[in-house]
Amino acid sequence: MVVVMKERASDAEVQAVIAHLVERGMDVHRSSGAARVVLGVVGSGKVDRGLVALMDGVHEVLRITEPYKLASRTFKQEDTVITIGDLKIGGDEVIVMAGPCSAETEEQVHATAAAVKRAGAKVLRGGAFKPRSSPYSFQGHGEEGLRMLRAGADAHDLKLITEVMDASQIEVCAKYADIFQVGARNMQNFTLLRELGRGRTPVMLKRGIAATIEEWLLSAEYVLSGGNSAVMLCERGIRTFETSTRNTLDVSAIPIVKELSHLPVFVDPSHGTGRRDKVAPMARAAAAAGADGLLIEVHCDPDHAWSDGAQSLFPVQFERLMAELRIIAPAIGRSICLEPMARRGWAR
Ligand code: PEP
Ligand code: MN
């Protein structure tokens, strides 16, 4: 349930309500940023909602009917904005994260980081621990890959997102990454999700290959209920009967999740389509449908990539896409990085 406090409720009144709920075995999550204090109450304790409604400073008590609680719009009406240094995810600006599928060599990471930065990306993506369908495929360089990625991001003033596949990798990834990616195959790795909930590093949770939106939001709830409120979601395509693309990118998930949840929603058109020539159209569609950001595979030499080359954009294709997004974003009231234009002297 959600306890909405009166606008002028005192801190003592808020604390008294929290104490009442905790004494009855509930976990209380205080929502920040709203004009009024809102308490999300979860757990299996016994609470009389009528009694809570009568407590001093309480405006109303609502039941959250969705199975996910803290991820729901009922708990938090305003959009969640995740701040990482000077980067704001989930605000007006459409944030683009781009880079190779995996870190291969120092030169490859640097060349790709330079290219995506030049085009206007804010975050470098790249894997050092790779979930591959075959055990014989390149599995990533591990910590050495993380080191390359961090150096590439730092050299070009980018934040870094990288995948953590298992709870045992959190510690090493935390030394290098600004954002942890939970891959589609791990969306229901509940041990990993719980562990990430204990930390404060922002988490991007990809939609599982056969997950419903409700299951996806319940997985986000695992992280949120552990106390980590910095969760963003990423639609990356689901398995359907269609074989012309690697996955079927569910663009309709964007407005649906934006209505159900306050969490930022990203789209990965690279894994969503598996085909380089279909990445830009789907990225444009995602931006137009209201995505808060995009996760895109770009490689300095995609035809020789060690993983996912067929869906990786050439830098010049990525640059063109960013220019197109600069037209689409303002059309729906969003902004996007204008630095590349300023460099060319086009902006005032
Ligand atoms: C990736 O981003 O490189 C990746 C493996 O993605 P997904 O988990 O969506 O397949
Ligand atoms: Mn990939």
CSV table of C-alpha atoms and ligand atoms in Angstrom, one decimal:
chain,number,residue,atom,x,y,z
A,1,MET,CA,0.0,0.0,0.0
A,2,VAL,CA,0.9,3.6,-0.3
A,3,VAL,CA,0.6,6.2,2.5
A,4,VAL,CA,0.4,9.7,1.1
A,5,MET,CA,1.2,12.3,3.8
A,6,LYS,CA,-0.4,15.7,4.0
A,7,GLU,CA,1.6,18.5,2.3
A,8,ARG,CA,2.4,20.1,5.6
A,9,ALA,CA,3.0,16.9,7.6
A,10,SER,CA,5.8,17.3,10.1
A,11,ASP,CA,8.8,15.1,10.1
A,12,ALA,CA,7.7,13.7,13.5
A,13,GLU,CA,4.4,12.7,12.0
A,14,VAL,CA,6.1,11.0,9.1
A,15,GLN,CA,8.4,9.2,11.6
A,16,ALA,CA,5.5,8.1,13.7
A,17,VAL,CA,3.8,6.5,10.7
A,18,ILE,CA,7.0,4.8,9.6
A,19,ALA,CA,7.5,3.4,13.2
A,20,HIS,CA,3.9,2.2,13.3
A,21,LEU,CA,4.4,0.3,10.0
A,22,VAL,CA,7.8,-1.1,10.8
A,23,GLU,CA,6.6,-2.4,14.2
A,24,ARG,CA,4.0,-4.4,12.3
A,25,GLY,CA,6.6,-6.1,10.2
A,26,MET,CA,6.5,-4.0,7.0
A,27,ASP,CA,9.3,-2.5,4.9
A,28,VAL,CA,8.8,1.2,4.3
A,29,HIS,CA,10.3,3.0,1.2
A,30,ARG,CA,10.1,6.8,1.3
A,31,SER,CA,9.6,8.4,-2.1
A,32,SER,CA,11.8,11.4,-2.7
A,33,GLY,CA,11.2,14.3,-5.0
A,34,ALA,CA,7.4,14.6,-4.6
A,35,ALA,CA,5.7,17.7,-3.1
A,36,ARG,CA,4.3,15.4,-0.4
A,37,VAL,CA,6.0,12.6,1.4
A,38,VAL,CA,4.8,9.2,0.0
A,39,LEU,CA,5.6,6.0,1.8
A,40,GLY,CA,5.6,2.7,-0.2
A,41,VAL,CA,4.7,-0.1,2.2
A,42,VAL,CA,5.6,-3.6,1.3
A,43,GLY,CA,6.0,-6.9,3.1
A,44,SER,CA,3.9,-9.6,4.7
A,45,GLY,CA,3.2,-8.0,8.0
A,46,LYS,CA,-0.4,-7.2,9.2
A,47,VAL,CA,-1.5,-3.6,9.0
A,48,ASP,CA,-4.9,-2.0,9.5
A,49,ARG,CA,-5.2,0.5,6.7
A,50,GLY,CA,-8.1,2.3,8.5
A,51,LEU,CA,-5.9,2.9,11.5
A,52,VAL,CA,-3.1,4.3,9.5
A,53,ALA,CA,-5.5,6.6,7.6
A,54,LEU,CA,-6.4,8.1,11.0
A,55,MET,CA,-2.9,8.9,12.1
A,56,ASP,CA,-1.8,12.6,12.3
A,57,GLY,CA,-0.4,14.0,9.1
A,58,VAL,CA,-1.8,11.2,6.8
A,59,HIS,CA,-3.7,12.4,3.7
A,60,GLU,CA,-4.7,9.1,2.3
A,61,VAL,CA,-3.9,5.4,2.2
A,62,LEU,CA,-4.1,3.7,-1.2
A,63,ARG,CA,-3.9,0.0,-2.1
A,64,ILE,CA,-1.4,-0.8,-4.9
A,65,THR,CA,-3.3,-3.3,-7.0
A,66,GLU,CA,-0.4,-4.2,-9.3
A,67,PRO,CA,1.8,-7.1,-8.1
A,68,TYR,CA,4.9,-4.8,-8.4
A,69,LYS,CA,4.7,-2.0,-5.9
A,70,LEU,CA,7.7,0.3,-5.8
A,71,ALA,CA,8.0,0.1,-9.6
A,72,SER,CA,4.5,1.3,-10.1
A,73,ARG,CA,3.1,4.8,-10.9
A,74,THR,CA,0.8,4.4,-7.9
A,75,PHE,CA,3.7,4.5,-5.6
A,76,LYS,CA,5.5,7.3,-7.5
A,77,GLN,CA,3.7,9.5,-9.9
A,78,GLU,CA,6.6,11.6,-11.2
A,79,ASP,CA,9.3,10.1,-13.5
A,80,THR,CA,12.4,8.8,-11.8
A,81,VAL,CA,15.5,10.7,-12.8
A,82,ILE,CA,18.8,8.9,-12.1
A,83,THR,CA,21.7,11.2,-11.7
A,84,ILE,CA,25.3,10.1,-12.3
A,85,GLY,CA,27.6,13.0,-12.0
A,86,ASP,CA,26.5,15.5,-14.7
A,87,LEU,CA,24.4,12.9,-16.4
A,88,LYS,CA,20.6,12.8,-15.9
A,89,ILE,CA,18.8,9.7,-17.1
A,90,GLY,CA,15.0,9.8,-17.3
A,91,GLY,CA,14.7,13.6,-17.7
A,92,ASP,CA,14.0,15.7,-20.8
A,93,GLU,CA,17.1,14.5,-22.6
A,94,VAL,CA,17.1,11.3,-24.6
A,95,ILE,CA,20.3,9.6,-23.5
A,96,VAL,CA,22.3,7.5,-26.0
A,97,MET,CA,24.6,4.8,-24.8
A,98,ALA,CA,26.7,3.3,-27.6
A,99,GLY,CA,29.8,1.2,-28.1
A,100,PRO,CA,30.9,-2.3,-29.1
A,101,CYS,CA,29.2,-5.5,-28.0
A,102,SER,CA,32.4,-6.5,-26.3
A,103,ALA,CA,35.7,-5.0,-25.4
A,104,GLU,CA,38.2,-6.7,-27.8
A,105,THR,CA,41.4,-4.7,-27.9
A,106,GLU,CA,42.7,-1.4,-26.4
A,107,GLU,CA,42.6,0.2,-29.9
A,108,GLN,CA,39.1,-1.1,-30.8
A,109,VAL,CA,37.7,0.3,-27.5
A,110,HIS,CA,39.4,3.7,-27.9
A,111,ALA,CA,38.5,4.1,-31.6
A,112,THR,CA,34.9,3.2,-30.9
A,113,ALA,CA,34.6,5.4,-27.8
A,114,ALA,CA,36.0,8.3,-29.8
A,115,ALA,CA,33.5,7.8,-32.6
A,116,VAL,CA,30.4,7.5,-30.3
A,117,LYS,CA,31.5,10.5,-28.3
A,118,ARG,CA,32.0,12.6,-31.4
A,119,ALA,CA,28.5,11.7,-32.6
A,120,GLY,CA,26.9,12.7,-29.2
A,121,ALA,CA,26.6,9.5,-27.1
A,122,LYS,CA,26.9,10.1,-23.3
A,123,VAL,CA,27.7,6.6,-22.2
A,124,LEU,CA,30.0,4.0,-23.5
A,125,ARG,CA,28.6,0.5,-23.6
A,126,GLY,CA,30.7,-2.7,-23.9
A,127,GLY,CA,30.9,-6.1,-22.3
A,128,ALA,CA,33.8,-7.8,-20.5
A,129,PHE,CA,31.7,-10.7,-19.2
A,130,LYS,CA,29.6,-11.9,-22.2
A,131,PRO,CA,26.6,-14.2,-22.1
A,132,ARG,CA,27.1,-16.2,-25.3
A,133,SER,CA,24.8,-18.9,-26.6
A,134,SER,CA,27.7,-21.2,-27.3
A,135,PRO,CA,30.5,-21.9,-24.7
A,136,TYR,CA,32.9,-21.9,-27.6
A,137,SER,CA,32.2,-18.3,-28.6
A,138,PHE,CA,34.3,-15.4,-27.2
A,139,GLN,CA,33.3,-15.0,-23.6
A,140,GLY,CA,34.9,-11.5,-22.9
A,141,HIS,CA,38.2,-10.5,-21.4
A,142,GLY,CA,36.9,-10.2,-17.8
A,143,GLU,CA,38.7,-7.6,-15.7
A,144,GLU,CA,41.2,-6.8,-18.4
A,145,GLY,CA,38.2,-5.9,-20.6
A,146,LEU,CA,36.7,-3.7,-17.8
A,147,ARG,CA,40.0,-1.9,-17.6
A,148,MET,CA,40.1,-1.2,-21.3
A,149,LEU,CA,36.5,0.1,-21.2
A,150,ARG,CA,37.1,2.4,-18.3
A,151,ALA,CA,40.2,3.8,-19.9
A,152,GLY,CA,38.2,4.4,-23.2
A,153,ALA,CA,35.3,6.0,-21.3
A,154,ASP,CA,37.6,8.3,-19.3
A,155,ALA,CA,39.7,9.3,-22.4
A,156,HIS,CA,36.5,10.6,-24.0
A,157,ASP,CA,34.5,11.9,-21.0
A,158,LEU,CA,31.9,9.1,-21.2
A,159,LYS,CA,30.2,7.2,-18.5
A,160,LEU,CA,30.4,3.4,-18.7
A,161,ILE,CA,27.8,0.7,-18.7
A,162,THR,CA,28.8,-3.0,-18.7
A,163,GLU,CA,27.1,-6.3,-18.1
A,164,VAL,CA,27.3,-8.1,-14.8
A,165,MET,CA,26.3,-11.7,-15.3
A,166,ASP,CA,26.6,-13.1,-11.8
A,167,ALA,CA,26.6,-11.8,-8.2
A,168,SER,CA,30.2,-12.9,-7.9
A,169,GLN,CA,31.2,-10.3,-10.6
A,170,ILE,CA,29.6,-7.3,-8.9
A,171,GLU,CA,32.7,-6.4,-6.8
A,172,VAL,CA,35.1,-6.3,-9.8
A,173,CYS,CA,32.6,-4.6,-12.1
A,174,ALA,CA,31.9,-1.9,-9.4
A,175,LYS,CA,35.6,-0.9,-9.6
A,176,TYR,CA,35.1,0.2,-13.3
A,177,ALA,CA,31.4,0.7,-14.2
A,178,ASP,CA,29.0,3.6,-13.6
A,179,ILE,CA,26.0,1.5,-14.6
A,180,PHE,CA,25.5,-2.3,-14.3
A,181,GLN,CA,23.6,-4.0,-17.2
A,182,VAL,CA,21.6,-7.0,-16.3
A,183,GLY,CA,21.2,-9.0,-19.6
A,184,ALA,CA,18.1,-10.5,-21.0
A,185,ARG,CA,19.1,-14.0,-20.0
A,186,ASN,CA,19.5,-12.9,-16.4
A,187,MET,CA,16.3,-10.9,-16.0
A,188,GLN,CA,15.1,-13.5,-13.5
A,189,ASN,CA,18.4,-14.2,-11.8
A,190,PHE,CA,16.9,-13.3,-8.5
A,191,THR,CA,20.1,-13.8,-6.5
A,192,LEU,CA,21.8,-11.3,-8.8
A,193,LEU,CA,18.9,-8.8,-8.6
A,194,ARG,CA,18.7,-9.0,-4.8
A,195,GLU,CA,22.5,-8.4,-4.6
A,196,LEU,CA,22.2,-5.4,-6.9
A,197,GLY,CA,19.4,-4.1,-4.7
A,198,ARG,CA,21.8,-3.9,-1.8
A,199,GLY,CA,24.2,-1.6,-3.7
A,200,ARG,CA,23.7,1.9,-5.0
A,201,THR,CA,25.1,1.6,-8.5
A,202,PRO,CA,22.4,2.3,-11.1
A,203,VAL,CA,21.1,-0.8,-12.8
A,204,MET,CA,19.8,-1.3,-16.4
A,205,LEU,CA,17.5,-4.2,-16.4
A,206,LYS,CA,16.9,-5.7,-19.9
A,207,ARG,CA,13.7,-7.5,-20.7
A,208,GLY,CA,14.0,-11.2,-20.8
A,209,ILE,CA,13.7,-12.9,-24.1
A,210,ALA,CA,10.3,-14.4,-23.2
A,211,ALA,CA,9.2,-12.1,-20.4
A,212,THR,CA,5.9,-10.3,-20.1
A,213,ILE,CA,5.9,-6.7,-19.0
A,214,GLU,CA,4.6,-7.7,-15.6
A,215,GLU,CA,7.4,-10.2,-15.1
A,216,TRP,CA,9.9,-7.5,-16.2
A,217,LEU,CA,8.5,-5.0,-13.7
A,218,LEU,CA,8.5,-7.6,-10.9
A,219,SER,CA,12.2,-8.2,-11.6
A,220,ALA,CA,12.8,-4.4,-11.2
A,221,GLU,CA,10.9,-4.7,-7.9
A,222,TYR,CA,13.6,-7.1,-6.6
A,223,VAL,CA,16.2,-4.4,-7.0
A,224,LEU,CA,14.0,-1.6,-5.8
A,225,SER,CA,12.8,-3.5,-2.7
A,226,GLY,CA,16.4,-4.0,-1.7
A,227,GLY,CA,16.8,-0.3,-1.4
A,228,ASN,CA,18.4,0.6,-4.8
A,229,SER,CA,16.1,3.1,-6.4
A,230,ALA,CA,18.3,3.7,-9.5
A,231,VAL,CA,16.7,1.2,-11.9
A,232,MET,CA,16.2,1.7,-15.6
A,233,LEU,CA,14.6,-0.7,-18.0
A,234,CYS,CA,15.6,-1.7,-21.5
A,235,GLU,CA,13.4,-3.3,-24.2
A,236,ARG,CA,15.7,-5.4,-26.4
A,237,GLY,CA,13.2,-7.5,-28.3
A,238,ILE,CA,11.4,-10.7,-27.4
A,239,ARG,CA,11.2,-14.2,-29.0
A,240,THR,CA,8.3,-14.6,-31.4
A,241,PHE,CA,7.5,-16.9,-34.4
A,242,GLU,CA,9.1,-14.3,-36.7
A,243,THR,CA,12.4,-15.2,-38.1
A,244,SER,CA,13.3,-12.2,-40.3
A,245,THR,CA,14.8,-10.4,-37.3
A,246,ARG,CA,16.9,-11.8,-34.5
A,247,ASN,CA,14.2,-10.8,-32.0
A,248,THR,CA,10.9,-8.9,-32.3
A,249,LEU,CA,11.4,-5.4,-30.9
A,250,ASP,CA,8.3,-4.5,-28.9
A,251,VAL,CA,8.0,-0.8,-29.5
A,252,SER,CA,4.5,-0.8,-27.8
A,253,ALA,CA,6.2,-1.8,-24.6
A,254,ILE,CA,7.5,1.8,-24.3
A,255,PRO,CA,4.2,3.7,-23.8
A,256,ILE,CA,2.8,0.8,-21.8
A,257,VAL,CA,5.7,0.7,-19.3
A,258,LYS,CA,5.8,4.5,-19.2
A,259,GLU,CA,2.2,4.4,-18.0
A,260,LEU,CA,2.6,1.6,-15.5
A,261,SER,CA,5.9,2.6,-14.1
A,262,HIS,CA,8.0,5.7,-13.2
A,263,LEU,CA,11.3,4.1,-14.2
A,264,PRO,CA,13.2,5.3,-17.3
A,265,VAL,CA,12.8,3.1,-20.4
A,266,PHE,CA,15.5,2.4,-22.9
A,267,VAL,CA,15.5,0.6,-26.1
A,268,ASP,CA,18.2,-1.6,-27.7
A,269,PRO,CA,17.5,-1.8,-31.4
A,270,SER,CA,20.7,-3.7,-32.0
A,271,HIS,CA,19.7,-6.9,-30.2
A,272,GLY,CA,16.1,-6.1,-31.0
A,273,THR,CA,16.7,-6.6,-34.7
A,274,GLY,CA,20.1,-8.3,-35.1
A,275,ARG,CA,20.6,-6.5,-38.4
A,276,ARG,CA,22.6,-3.4,-39.0
A,277,ASP,CA,20.3,-2.1,-41.7
A,278,LYS,CA,17.3,-2.2,-39.3
A,279,VAL,CA,18.9,-0.5,-36.3
A,280,ALA,CA,18.4,3.1,-37.3
A,281,PRO,CA,14.7,2.8,-38.3
A,282,MET,CA,13.9,1.1,-35.0
A,283,ALA,CA,15.9,3.6,-33.0
A,284,ARG,CA,14.0,6.4,-34.7
A,285,ALA,CA,10.7,4.6,-33.9
A,286,ALA,CA,11.8,4.1,-30.2
A,287,ALA,CA,12.6,7.8,-29.8
A,288,ALA,CA,9.4,8.8,-31.4
A,289,ALA,CA,7.5,6.4,-29.1
A,290,GLY,CA,8.9,8.1,-26.0
A,291,ALA,CA,12.0,6.1,-25.0
A,292,ASP,CA,14.1,7.8,-22.5
A,293,GLY,CA,17.2,6.5,-24.1
A,294,LEU,CA,18.8,4.1,-26.6
A,295,LEU,CA,21.5,1.4,-26.2
A,296,ILE,CA,23.2,0.9,-29.6
A,297,GLU,CA,26.0,-1.3,-30.7
A,298,VAL,CA,28.7,0.6,-32.7
A,299,HIS,CA,32.0,-0.8,-33.7
A,300,CYS,CA,35.0,0.9,-35.4
A,301,ASP,CA,35.3,-2.1,-37.8
A,302,PRO,CA,32.0,-4.1,-37.5
A,303,ASP,CA,32.9,-6.7,-40.2
A,304,HIS,CA,35.7,-7.9,-38.0
A,305,ALA,CA,33.9,-7.7,-34.6
A,306,TRP,CA,34.5,-10.6,-32.2
A,307,SER,CA,30.8,-10.6,-31.4
A,308,ASP,CA,27.5,-9.2,-32.9
A,309,GLY,CA,29.2,-7.6,-35.9
A,310,ALA,CA,26.2,-8.0,-38.1
A,311,GLN,CA,24.1,-5.7,-35.9
A,312,SER,CA,26.8,-3.2,-35.1
A,313,LEU,CA,26.7,0.2,-36.8
A,314,PHE,CA,29.7,1.7,-38.6
A,315,PRO,CA,30.6,5.0,-36.9
A,316,VAL,CA,29.3,7.0,-39.9
A,317,GLN,CA,25.9,5.2,-39.7
A,318,PHE,CA,25.7,6.1,-36.0
A,319,GLU,CA,26.5,9.7,-36.7
A,320,ARG,CA,23.7,9.9,-39.3
A,321,LEU,CA,21.3,8.3,-36.8
A,322,MET,CA,22.2,10.8,-34.1
A,323,ALA,CA,21.5,13.6,-36.6
A,324,GLU,CA,18.1,12.1,-37.3
A,325,LEU,CA,17.3,11.8,-33.6
A,326,ARG,CA,18.1,15.5,-33.2
A,327,ILE,CA,15.1,16.1,-35.4
A,328,ILE,CA,12.8,13.6,-33.8
A,329,ALA,CA,13.5,14.4,-30.1
A,330,PRO,CA,12.4,18.0,-30.2
A,331,ALA,CA,9.2,17.0,-32.2
A,332,ILE,CA,8.0,15.2,-29.1
A,333,GLY,CA,9.3,17.8,-26.5
A,334,ARG,CA,12.6,16.1,-25.7
A,335,SER,CA,16.1,17.2,-26.1
A,336,ILE,CA,19.3,15.3,-27.2
A,337,CYS,CA,23.0,16.0,-27.1
A,338,LEU,CA,23.8,18.9,-29.4
A,339,GLU,CA,27.6,19.0,-28.8
A,340,PRO,CA,28.5,17.6,-32.3
A,341,MET,CA,26.5,20.5,-33.9
A,342,ALA,CA,28.1,23.1,-31.6
A,343,ARG,CA,31.5,21.8,-32.7
A,344,ARG,CA,30.6,22.4,-36.3
A,345,GLY,CA,29.5,25.9,-35.4
A,346,TRP,CA,25.9,25.2,-36.2
A,347,ALA,CA,24.5,26.1,-32.8
A,348,ARG,CA,24.3,29.6,-31.5
B,1,PEP,C1,24.4,-7.1,-24.9
B,1,PEP,O1,23.9,-6.0,-24.6
B,1,PEP,O2,25.6,-7.2,-25.4
B,1,PEP,C2,23.6,-8.3,-24.6
B,1,PEP,C3,24.2,-9.5,-24.5
B,1,PEP,O3,22.3,-8.0,-24.6
B,1,PEP,P1,21.0,-9.0,-24.2
B,1,PEP,O4,21.2,-9.4,-22.8
B,1,PEP,O5,19.9,-8.0,-24.4
B,1,PEP,O6,21.0,-10.1,-25.2
B,2,MN,MN,25.8,-7.8,-28.2
